[in-house]
Amino acid sequence: MYRQVLDPLAGSLALSALCAAVPLLTLFVLLGVFRVKAHIAAITSLVLAVALAVGVWGMPLSQGLSGAAEGGFYGLFPILWILVNALWIYRLTEITGWFGVLRRSIRTVSPDQRIQGILIAFCFGALIEALAGFGTPVAITAVMLIAVGIDPIKAATVALVANTAPVAFGSMGVPLTTMAGVTGLPLEDLGAMAGRQTPVIAAFIPLVLVFLVDGKRGVRQTWPVAVVAGLAFGVGQFLAANYVSVEVTDIIAGVVAVVAVLGFLRVWTPGEIQQGTQVPAVAGGSVDSEAEGTAFDAEMRRRETGEGSALMAFAPYLIIVALFAFTQLGPIKDWLATNGVHQFTWPGLDVVSPSGKPASAMTFKLEHLKAAGTILLAAGLITMALYRVGPGRAVRAYGATLHQLRWTVVTVMSVLALAWVMNLSGQTATLGTALAESGEAFALLSPIVGWLGVAVTGSDTSANSLFGVLQVTAAKETGLDPVLLAAANSTGGVLGKMISPQNLAVAAAAIGMAGSESTIFRRVIGWSLGLTAAFAVFIYLQSTPVLGWMTI
């Protein structure tokens, strides 16, 4: 049995925390400063984390390697399982020519790229996050943004930043449900508190998006619609989280935002329209040369002119939403939870926390039927039939997708292996505990702990599982509100998602530019740090009489 130690380095928590930060700092410095390819940076940081786990924290090498294997497998399933199938669906639209129709159809809603960015990445992305999560919205919306002519790197950046607002309530409220489970706090209270925090983030995100698309000019010319989108989404989140249900908060907020934006566009248009240009195919795909006759001619015509039914062009994404919604129906959801999940203890691990409780990361939950990737695979099969893509062409498209993602597979598996080693060895707990030693000022650092957890794991759910108890314990020791800090862990954590190497890899792969993670990282790191700092001040003020009236 391996028992985690919080202060292994000379009995000093501060020195141990600095040591624990080395793998993460190495990863981000290699990406952001030296522009090292993501898979090399991830493998380097993983080796460092294993060395520190064994050499400093005293974890047996066999358990360190077993933990790395568990994290790597989690990267493969469900993360990469989602990404592969999402991009396969995109490739089906590309080889059949329907991607060109999609491009034209999106432009008919609004010809302005900045407004398209809000509708696609912010509004539609929130609906996908509400149902799926785990990187699915980033992969899908990045491709759709390229469809309207936005530069690939810019599209990835916009998709990542937009994905912050809905994450705390994503996947039908799983992050907050997890937080309630590990802390024992009422889910309704956590949801209500988060619903009084995330709208502050949501209100500003559309303004950031139009800035990313078109700089200061974009904000100056399109701020009215950005404000409408942000406020509508925020109000929707607040009302749903406090008076309806945690599970449907993002669905309600996303729908409210879409209706508000479309309604506003009926009475307002920007003084100057920014239209995009044709962008090359994301996945490097083209119409299959083996297609023959009228089917091939129809595909070529759709590619060149964008002729075709808008409903057919949007069909794959409507199918995705419909399937995810179907799996959330009571009887279906219960059946999948019973028959579509296999839970087991990962072999080779025997780890307990400093308090002597078994580490939760030892238990692996394999959701084979209810996994988002499996649902996306089903959507792809339906798309095959709808677009009349033969099995041979579909298999070749799937193979091409796997080849495109070969280095992304290495990156994601290495990053998740790094996260699991740090979690199981106690390195992440050391970092969080060191921050929790700040006394009443911990209200300022509470969202930063959540940000750290998501930056490491790429998941708000994982960060809540990792730091939920720590937040509640620190709150009780310092006389702060446990519900406030537990919710802040989740809401602050969402701002770390855009810089998580796992999500950077998903974004780079989605735009067909695996290896560009360092470029995307440099585009988003400033926004992540700046928004987190501002949000930390906001949470601190909620713990004082200044904004205490906002708490439940």
Coordinates of C-alpha atoms in Angstrom, one line a residue:
M1 CA 0.0 0.0 0.0
Y2 CA 1.2 3.5 -0.8
R3 CA 0.0 6.3 1.4
Q4 CA 0.2 9.8 0.0
V5 CA 2.3 12.4 1.8
L6 CA 1.7 16.1 1.5
D7 CA 5.1 17.4 2.6
P8 CA 7.7 14.8 1.5
L9 CA 10.5 17.4 0.8
A10 CA 12.2 18.2 4.1
G11 CA 8.8 18.1 5.8
S12 CA 8.0 21.5 4.2
L13 CA 4.6 21.9 2.5
A14 CA 5.9 25.0 0.7
L15 CA 9.0 23.3 -0.7
S16 CA 7.0 20.2 -1.6
A17 CA 4.4 22.4 -3.5
L18 CA 7.2 24.1 -5.5
C19 CA 8.6 20.6 -6.4
A20 CA 5.1 19.4 -7.4
A21 CA 4.7 22.3 -9.7
V22 CA 7.8 21.4 -11.7
P23 CA 6.1 19.0 -14.2
L24 CA 3.3 21.5 -14.9
L25 CA 5.7 24.4 -15.3
T26 CA 7.9 22.3 -17.6
L27 CA 4.9 21.5 -19.7
F28 CA 3.7 25.1 -20.1
V29 CA 7.1 26.5 -20.6
L30 CA 8.0 24.0 -23.3
L31 CA 4.7 24.8 -25.0
G32 CA 4.6 28.6 -24.5
V33 CA 8.2 29.6 -24.5
F34 CA 10.2 27.1 -26.5
R35 CA 7.3 26.1 -28.8
V36 CA 8.1 22.4 -28.4
K37 CA 5.7 20.0 -30.1
A38 CA 2.9 19.1 -27.7
H39 CA 3.6 15.3 -27.7
I40 CA 7.2 15.9 -26.8
A41 CA 6.4 18.4 -24.1
A42 CA 3.8 16.0 -22.6
I43 CA 6.1 13.0 -22.6
T44 CA 8.9 15.1 -21.0
S45 CA 6.6 16.3 -18.2
L46 CA 5.2 12.8 -17.7
V47 CA 8.7 11.4 -17.2
L48 CA 9.4 14.2 -14.7
A49 CA 6.2 13.5 -12.8
V50 CA 7.0 9.8 -12.5
A51 CA 10.5 10.6 -11.3
L52 CA 9.2 13.0 -8.7
A53 CA 6.5 10.5 -7.6
V54 CA 9.1 7.8 -7.0
G55 CA 12.1 9.9 -5.9
V56 CA 10.4 12.5 -3.7
W57 CA 7.0 11.3 -2.8
G58 CA 8.2 7.7 -2.3
M59 CA 5.6 6.0 -4.6
P60 CA 6.6 2.5 -5.8
L61 CA 7.7 2.6 -9.4
S62 CA 5.2 -0.1 -10.3
Q63 CA 2.3 1.9 -9.0
G64 CA 3.5 5.0 -10.7
L65 CA 3.7 3.2 -14.0
S66 CA 0.3 1.6 -13.4
G67 CA -1.2 5.0 -12.6
A68 CA 0.3 6.4 -15.8
A69 CA -1.3 3.5 -17.7
E70 CA -4.7 4.2 -16.2
G71 CA -4.5 7.9 -17.2
G72 CA -3.3 7.0 -20.7
F73 CA -6.2 4.7 -21.1
Y74 CA -8.6 7.4 -19.9
G75 CA -7.1 9.6 -22.6
L76 CA -7.9 6.9 -25.1
F77 CA -11.4 6.2 -23.8
P78 CA -13.4 8.4 -23.5
I79 CA -11.4 11.5 -24.7
L80 CA -9.9 10.3 -28.0
W81 CA -13.0 8.1 -28.7
I82 CA -15.0 11.3 -28.7
L83 CA -12.5 13.2 -30.9
V84 CA -12.0 10.5 -33.5
N85 CA -15.8 10.0 -34.1
A86 CA -16.5 13.7 -34.1
L87 CA -13.9 14.4 -36.8
W88 CA -15.0 11.3 -38.7
I89 CA -18.5 12.8 -38.9
Y90 CA -16.9 16.0 -40.2
R91 CA -15.0 14.1 -42.8
L92 CA -18.2 12.4 -44.0
T93 CA -19.6 15.9 -44.7
E94 CA -16.4 16.8 -46.5
I95 CA -16.2 13.8 -48.8
T96 CA -19.8 14.2 -49.8
G97 CA -19.7 17.9 -50.4
W98 CA -22.3 18.8 -47.7
F99 CA -19.6 20.8 -45.9
G100 CA -19.8 23.4 -48.6
V101 CA -23.6 23.6 -48.2
L102 CA -23.1 24.0 -44.4
R103 CA -20.8 26.9 -45.1
R104 CA -23.4 28.6 -47.2
S105 CA -26.3 27.9 -44.8
I106 CA -24.5 29.3 -41.8
R107 CA -23.8 32.5 -43.7
T108 CA -27.5 33.0 -44.5
V109 CA -28.2 33.4 -40.8
S110 CA -25.7 36.3 -40.6
P111 CA -22.9 37.0 -43.1
D112 CA -20.8 38.6 -40.4
Q113 CA -18.0 36.4 -39.0
R114 CA -18.1 37.9 -35.6
I115 CA -21.8 37.2 -35.1
Q116 CA -21.2 33.7 -36.6
G117 CA -18.6 33.2 -33.9
I118 CA -21.1 34.0 -31.2
L119 CA -23.8 31.8 -32.6
I120 CA -21.6 28.8 -33.3
A121 CA -19.0 28.8 -30.6
F122 CA -20.9 30.4 -27.7
C123 CA -24.6 29.4 -28.3
F124 CA -24.5 26.2 -30.2
G125 CA -21.3 25.1 -28.3
A126 CA -23.2 25.5 -25.0
L127 CA -25.9 23.1 -26.2
I128 CA -23.3 20.5 -27.2
E129 CA -21.5 21.0 -23.8
A130 CA -24.8 20.6 -22.0
L131 CA -25.3 17.2 -23.6
A132 CA -21.8 15.8 -24.2
G133 CA -18.8 17.7 -22.8
F134 CA -15.3 16.2 -22.7
G135 CA -14.0 18.3 -25.6
T136 CA -16.9 17.5 -28.0
P137 CA -18.0 21.2 -28.3
V138 CA -14.5 22.3 -29.1
A139 CA -14.0 19.7 -31.8
I140 CA -17.4 20.4 -33.5
T141 CA -17.5 24.2 -33.2
A142 CA -13.9 24.7 -34.4
V143 CA -14.8 22.8 -37.6
M144 CA -18.0 24.8 -38.1
L145 CA -16.1 28.1 -37.6
I146 CA -13.7 27.2 -40.3
A147 CA -16.8 26.4 -42.5
V148 CA -17.6 30.2 -42.4
G149 CA -14.1 31.2 -43.4
I150 CA -12.5 31.9 -40.0
D151 CA -8.7 31.2 -39.9
P152 CA -8.1 27.7 -38.4
I153 CA -5.9 28.9 -35.5
K154 CA -8.4 31.7 -34.8
A155 CA -11.2 29.1 -35.0
A156 CA -9.5 26.9 -32.4
T157 CA -8.9 29.8 -30.1
V158 CA -12.5 31.0 -30.3
A159 CA -13.8 27.5 -29.7
L160 CA -11.6 27.1 -26.6
V161 CA -12.5 30.4 -25.0
A162 CA -16.2 30.0 -25.8
N163 CA -16.2 26.6 -24.0
T164 CA -15.6 28.2 -20.6
A165 CA -19.1 29.6 -19.9
P166 CA -21.1 26.4 -20.0
V167 CA -18.6 23.9 -18.5
A168 CA -19.6 24.1 -14.8
F169 CA -23.1 22.8 -15.8
G170 CA -21.9 20.6 -18.7
S171 CA -22.8 17.0 -19.4
M172 CA -26.2 17.5 -17.7
G173 CA -24.6 19.0 -14.6
V174 CA -22.1 16.2 -14.0
P175 CA -19.4 18.5 -12.5
L176 CA -21.7 19.8 -9.8
T177 CA -23.2 16.4 -9.2
T178 CA -19.7 15.1 -8.6
M179 CA -19.0 17.9 -6.2
A180 CA -22.1 17.2 -4.2
G181 CA -21.2 13.6 -4.1
V182 CA -17.6 14.0 -2.8
T183 CA -18.5 16.9 -0.3
G184 CA -22.0 15.9 0.9
L185 CA -23.2 19.4 0.2
P186 CA -26.8 19.7 -1.3
L187 CA -26.7 19.7 -5.1
E188 CA -29.4 22.4 -5.2
D189 CA -27.3 24.7 -3.1
L190 CA -24.2 24.2 -5.2
G191 CA -26.2 24.7 -8.4
A192 CA -27.8 27.9 -7.1
M193 CA -24.4 29.3 -6.0
A194 CA -22.7 28.4 -9.3
G195 CA -25.7 30.0 -11.0
R196 CA -24.7 33.2 -9.2
Q197 CA -21.1 33.0 -10.4
T198 CA -20.9 31.7 -13.9
P199 CA -23.2 34.4 -15.4
V200 CA -20.5 36.9 -14.6
I201 CA -18.1 34.9 -16.8
A202 CA -20.8 34.4 -19.5
A203 CA -21.5 38.1 -19.7
F204 CA -18.0 38.9 -21.0
I205 CA -17.2 35.9 -23.1
P206 CA -19.0 37.0 -26.3
L207 CA -17.1 40.3 -26.1
V208 CA -13.8 38.4 -25.9
L209 CA -14.9 36.2 -28.9
V210 CA -15.6 39.2 -31.2
F211 CA -12.2 40.6 -30.1
L212 CA -10.5 37.4 -31.0
V213 CA -12.2 37.3 -34.4
D214 CA -11.7 41.0 -35.3
G215 CA -9.8 42.9 -32.6
K216 CA -10.9 46.2 -31.3
R217 CA -12.8 47.0 -34.4
G218 CA -14.9 43.8 -33.8
V219 CA -15.8 45.0 -30.3
R220 CA -16.6 48.5 -31.4
Q221 CA -18.8 47.4 -34.3
T222 CA -20.6 44.3 -32.7
W223 CA -20.6 45.0 -29.0
P224 CA -24.5 45.3 -28.9
V225 CA -25.1 41.7 -30.1
A226 CA -22.2 40.4 -27.9
V227 CA -23.8 42.0 -24.8
V228 CA -27.2 40.6 -25.7
A229 CA -25.8 37.1 -26.1
G230 CA -23.8 37.3 -22.9
L231 CA -26.6 38.7 -20.7
A232 CA -29.2 36.4 -22.2
F233 CA -27.0 33.4 -21.5
G234 CA -26.2 34.6 -18.0
V235 CA -29.8 35.3 -17.1
G236 CA -30.8 31.9 -18.5
Q237 CA -28.1 30.2 -16.3
F238 CA -29.1 32.1 -13.2
L239 CA -32.8 31.4 -13.5
A240 CA -32.4 27.7 -14.5
A241 CA -29.8 27.0 -11.8
N242 CA -31.8 28.7 -9.0
Y243 CA -35.4 27.9 -10.0
V244 CA -35.5 25.0 -12.4
S245 CA -32.8 22.3 -12.4
V246 CA -29.0 22.0 -12.4
E247 CA -29.2 19.3 -15.1
V248 CA -30.9 21.5 -17.8
T249 CA -29.2 24.8 -16.9
D250 CA -27.0 25.0 -20.0
I251 CA -29.8 23.8 -22.3
I252 CA -32.1 26.6 -21.1
A253 CA -29.3 29.2 -21.2
G254 CA -28.2 28.1 -24.7
V255 CA -31.7 28.3 -26.1
V256 CA -32.4 31.6 -24.5
A257 CA -29.1 33.0 -25.9
V258 CA -29.9 31.8 -29.5
V259 CA -33.5 33.2 -29.4
A260 CA -32.2 36.5 -28.0
V261 CA -29.5 36.9 -30.6
L262 CA -31.7 35.9 -33.6
G263 CA -34.4 38.3 -32.3
F264 CA -31.9 41.1 -31.9
L265 CA -30.6 40.6 -35.4
R266 CA -34.0 41.3 -36.8
V267 CA -33.8 44.9 -35.6
W268 CA -30.0 45.5 -35.6
T269 CA -27.1 44.8 -37.9
P270 CA -23.5 46.0 -37.6
G271 CA -22.6 49.1 -39.6
E272 CA -19.9 47.1 -41.4
I273 CA -20.1 43.4 -42.3
Q274 CA -17.0 41.2 -42.0
Q275 CA -17.2 38.2 -44.3
G276 CA -14.8 35.3 -44.4
T277 CA -13.1 33.8 -47.4
Q278 CA -13.1 30.2 -48.6
V279 CA -10.8 28.1 -46.3
P280 CA -9.2 24.8 -47.4
A281 CA -10.6 21.6 -46.0
V282 CA -9.8 21.0 -42.4
A283 CA -9.0 17.4 -42.4
G284 CA -7.3 17.4 -45.7
G285 CA -10.2 15.4 -47.2
S286 CA -11.7 15.7 -50.6
V287 CA -14.5 14.1 -52.5
D288 CA -13.7 10.4 -52.9
S289 CA -12.3 9.9 -56.4
E290 CA -13.8 6.4 -56.5
A291 CA -17.4 7.9 -56.5
E292 CA -18.9 7.6 -59.9
G293 CA -21.7 9.0 -62.0
T294 CA -24.3 11.5 -60.9
A295 CA -23.5 11.0 -57.2
F296 CA -20.0 12.3 -57.8
D297 CA -21.2 15.1 -60.0
A298 CA -23.7 16.2 -57.3
E299 CA -21.0 16.2 -54.7
M300 CA -18.6 18.3 -56.8
R301 CA -21.4 20.8 -57.5
R302 CA -22.2 21.0 -53.8
R303 CA -18.5 21.6 -53.0
E304 CA -18.1 24.3 -55.7
T305 CA -21.4 26.2 -55.4
G306 CA -22.9 25.2 -52.0
E307 CA -26.1 24.1 -53.6
G308 CA -28.3 21.8 -51.5
S309 CA -30.7 21.6 -48.6
A310 CA -29.7 23.5 -45.5
L311 CA -31.5 20.9 -43.4
M312 CA -29.4 18.1 -44.9
A313 CA -26.2 20.1 -44.3
F314 CA -27.0 20.6 -40.7
A315 CA -28.4 17.1 -40.3
P316 CA -25.3 15.4 -38.7
Y317 CA -25.3 18.1 -35.9
L318 CA -29.0 17.9 -35.4
I319 CA -28.6 14.1 -35.2
I320 CA -25.9 14.5 -32.6
V321 CA -28.1 16.8 -30.4
A322 CA -31.1 14.5 -30.8
L323 CA -29.2 11.4 -29.9
F324 CA -27.6 13.0 -26.8
A325 CA -31.0 14.3 -25.7
F326 CA -32.5 10.9 -26.3
T327 CA -30.0 9.3 -23.9
Q328 CA -31.0 11.7 -21.2
L329 CA -34.6 10.5 -21.1
G330 CA -35.5 8.9 -17.8
P331 CA -35.8 5.2 -18.8
I332 CA -33.0 5.3 -21.4
K333 CA -30.7 7.1 -19.0
D334 CA -31.4 4.6 -16.3
W335 CA -30.9 1.6 -18.6
L336 CA -27.5 3.0 -19.9
A337 CA -26.4 3.7 -16.3
T338 CA -27.1 0.1 -15.4
N339 CA -26.0 -1.7 -18.5
G340 CA -23.7 0.7 -20.2
V341 CA -21.1 1.1 -17.4
H342 CA -18.4 -1.2 -16.2
Q343 CA -16.6 -0.1 -13.0
F344 CA -13.5 -1.8 -11.7
T345 CA -10.3 -1.2 -9.6
W346 CA -7.3 -0.5 -11.8
P347 CA -4.8 -3.4 -11.4
G348 CA -1.5 -2.6 -9.7
L349 CA -2.8 0.2 -7.6
D350 CA -3.2 0.4 -3.8
V351 CA -3.2 4.0 -2.8
V352 CA -4.7 5.8 0.1
S353 CA -4.9 9.5 0.9
P354 CA -3.0 11.2 3.8
S355 CA -6.2 10.6 5.9
G356 CA -6.1 6.9 5.0
K357 CA -9.1 6.8 2.6
P358 CA -8.7 4.9 -0.7
A359 CA -7.8 7.2 -3.6
S360 CA -10.8 7.6 -5.9
A361 CA -8.6 7.5 -9.0
M362 CA -7.9 3.8 -8.4
T363 CA -11.5 3.1 -9.6
F364 CA -11.9 3.2 -13.3
K365 CA -15.4 3.8 -14.7
L366 CA -15.7 2.4 -18.3
E367 CA -18.9 3.9 -19.8
H368 CA -18.9 2.0 -23.1
L369 CA -22.5 2.4 -24.2
K370 CA -23.3 5.8 -22.7
A371 CA -19.9 7.3 -23.6
A372 CA -20.2 10.5 -25.8
G373 CA -17.9 8.8 -28.3
T374 CA -20.2 5.9 -28.7
I375 CA -23.2 8.2 -29.3
L376 CA -21.1 10.1 -31.8
L377 CA -20.3 6.8 -33.6
A378 CA -24.0 6.1 -33.8
A379 CA -24.6 9.6 -35.2
G380 CA -21.9 8.9 -37.8
L381 CA -23.5 5.6 -38.9
I382 CA -26.9 7.5 -39.3
T383 CA -25.0 10.2 -41.3
M384 CA -23.6 7.5 -43.5
A385 CA -27.0 6.2 -44.4
L386 CA -28.4 9.7 -44.8
Y387 CA -25.6 10.8 -47.1
R388 CA -25.5 7.4 -48.9
V389 CA -21.9 6.8 -48.1
G390 CA -20.9 3.2 -48.7
P391 CA -19.1 1.1 -46.1
G392 CA -15.8 1.2 -48.1
R393 CA -15.7 5.0 -48.3
A394 CA -16.7 5.4 -44.6
V395 CA -14.0 3.0 -43.5
R396 CA -11.4 4.8 -45.6
A397 CA -12.6 8.1 -44.1
Y398 CA -12.2 6.6 -40.6
G399 CA -8.7 5.4 -41.4
A400 CA -7.7 8.8 -42.7
T401 CA -9.1 10.4 -39.5
L402 CA -7.0 8.1 -37.3
H403 CA -3.9 8.9 -39.4
Q404 CA -4.6 12.6 -39.0
L405 CA -4.8 12.2 -35.2
R406 CA -1.7 10.0 -34.7
W407 CA 0.3 12.6 -32.8
T408 CA -2.7 13.9 -31.0
V409 CA -3.2 10.4 -29.6
V410 CA 0.3 10.5 -28.1
T411 CA -0.3 13.9 -26.7
V412 CA -3.6 13.3 -25.0
M413 CA -2.6 9.9 -23.6
S414 CA 0.6 11.4 -22.2
V415 CA -1.2 14.4 -20.7
L416 CA -3.8 12.2 -19.0
A417 CA -1.0 9.9 -17.8
L418 CA 0.7 12.9 -16.3
A419 CA -2.5 14.0 -14.5
W420 CA -3.1 10.5 -13.0
V421 CA 0.5 10.2 -11.8
M422 CA 0.3 13.6 -10.1
N423 CA -3.1 12.8 -8.6
L424 CA -2.2 9.3 -7.3
S425 CA 1.2 10.2 -6.0
G426 CA -0.2 13.2 -4.1
Q427 CA 1.6 16.0 -6.0
T428 CA -1.7 17.7 -7.0
A429 CA -3.0 17.4 -3.4
T430 CA 0.2 19.0 -2.2
L431 CA -0.3 22.0 -4.5
G432 CA -3.9 22.4 -3.5
T433 CA -3.2 22.1 0.2
A434 CA -0.4 24.6 0.1
L435 CA -2.8 27.2 -1.4
A436 CA -5.4 26.3 1.3
E437 CA -2.9 27.4 4.0
S438 CA -3.6 31.0 3.3
G439 CA -6.3 31.4 5.9
E440 CA -9.3 33.8 5.1
A441 CA -7.5 34.9 2.0
F442 CA -8.2 31.4 0.6
A443 CA -11.5 32.9 -0.7
L444 CA -9.2 34.7 -3.2
L445 CA -7.3 31.5 -4.1
S446 CA -10.3 29.1 -4.1
P447 CA -11.1 29.5 -7.8
I448 CA -7.4 29.3 -8.6
V449 CA -7.3 25.8 -7.0
G450 CA -10.2 24.8 -9.4
W451 CA -8.3 26.4 -12.3
L452 CA -5.2 24.4 -11.4
G453 CA -7.2 21.1 -11.2
V454 CA -8.8 21.7 -14.7
A455 CA -5.5 22.8 -16.2
V456 CA -4.0 19.5 -15.0
T457 CA -6.8 17.1 -15.8
G458 CA -8.7 18.9 -18.6
S459 CA -12.0 18.2 -16.8
D460 CA -14.1 20.2 -14.4
T461 CA -15.6 17.0 -13.1
S462 CA -12.1 15.6 -12.2
A463 CA -11.1 18.9 -10.6
N464 CA -14.1 18.8 -8.4
S465 CA -13.5 15.2 -7.4
L466 CA -9.9 16.1 -6.7
F467 CA -10.3 19.3 -4.7
G468 CA -13.9 19.3 -3.5
V469 CA -13.2 18.0 0.0
L470 CA -10.1 20.3 0.3
Q471 CA -12.3 23.3 -0.5
V472 CA -14.9 22.4 2.1
T473 CA -12.2 21.6 4.8
A474 CA -10.4 24.9 4.2
A475 CA -13.7 26.8 4.4
K476 CA -14.6 25.2 7.7
E477 CA -11.1 25.9 9.2
T478 CA -11.2 29.6 8.1
G479 CA -14.9 30.3 8.8
L480 CA -15.8 30.7 5.2
D481 CA -18.9 29.4 3.4
P482 CA -18.3 25.8 2.2
V483 CA -21.0 26.1 -0.5
L484 CA -19.3 29.3 -1.8
L485 CA -15.9 27.8 -2.1
A486 CA -17.0 24.4 -3.4
A487 CA -19.0 26.2 -6.2
A488 CA -16.0 28.5 -6.8
N489 CA -13.8 25.4 -7.4
S490 CA -16.1 24.4 -10.3
T491 CA -16.8 27.9 -11.7
G492 CA -13.2 29.0 -11.4
G493 CA -12.0 25.7 -12.9
V494 CA -13.7 26.4 -16.2
L495 CA -11.2 29.1 -17.0
G496 CA -8.4 26.6 -16.9
K497 CA -10.0 24.4 -19.5
M498 CA -8.8 26.5 -22.4
I499 CA -5.1 26.0 -21.5
S500 CA -5.4 22.3 -20.6
P501 CA -2.9 20.4 -22.9
Q502 CA -5.6 17.8 -23.4
N503 CA -8.1 20.4 -24.8
L504 CA -5.3 22.2 -26.7
A505 CA -4.6 18.9 -28.5
V506 CA -8.3 18.4 -29.2
A507 CA -8.5 21.9 -30.7
A508 CA -5.4 21.4 -32.8
A509 CA -6.6 18.1 -34.2
A510 CA -10.0 19.5 -34.9
I511 CA -8.6 22.2 -37.2
G512 CA -6.3 19.6 -38.9
M513 CA -3.1 21.2 -37.5
A514 CA -1.8 18.7 -34.9
G515 CA 1.5 20.2 -33.6
S516 CA 0.1 23.7 -33.4
E517 CA -0.8 23.4 -29.7
S518 CA 2.0 25.8 -28.6
T519 CA 0.6 28.5 -31.0
I520 CA -2.9 28.1 -29.7
F521 CA -1.6 28.0 -26.1
R522 CA 0.1 31.4 -26.5
R523 CA -3.2 32.8 -27.9
V524 CA -5.3 31.7 -24.9
I525 CA -3.0 31.8 -21.9
G526 CA -3.4 35.6 -21.4
W527 CA -7.2 35.3 -21.4
S528 CA -7.1 32.3 -19.0
L529 CA -4.9 34.1 -16.5
G530 CA -6.6 37.5 -16.8
L531 CA -10.1 36.1 -16.5
T532 CA -9.1 33.9 -13.6
A533 CA -7.5 36.8 -11.7
A534 CA -10.6 38.9 -12.1
F535 CA -12.9 36.1 -11.2
A536 CA -10.8 35.3 -8.1
V537 CA -11.4 38.9 -6.9
F538 CA -15.1 38.5 -7.6
I539 CA -15.3 35.3 -5.4
Y540 CA -13.3 37.1 -2.7
L541 CA -15.9 39.9 -2.7
Q542 CA -18.7 37.4 -2.5
S543 CA -17.1 36.2 0.8
T544 CA -17.3 39.7 2.2
P545 CA -20.2 42.1 2.8
V546 CA -19.5 43.9 -0.5
L547 CA -21.0 41.1 -2.6
G548 CA -22.2 38.8 0.2
W549 CA -25.8 39.6 -0.8
M550 CA -25.3 37.5 -3.9
T551 CA -24.7 34.3 -2.0
I552 CA -27.5 31.9 -1.0

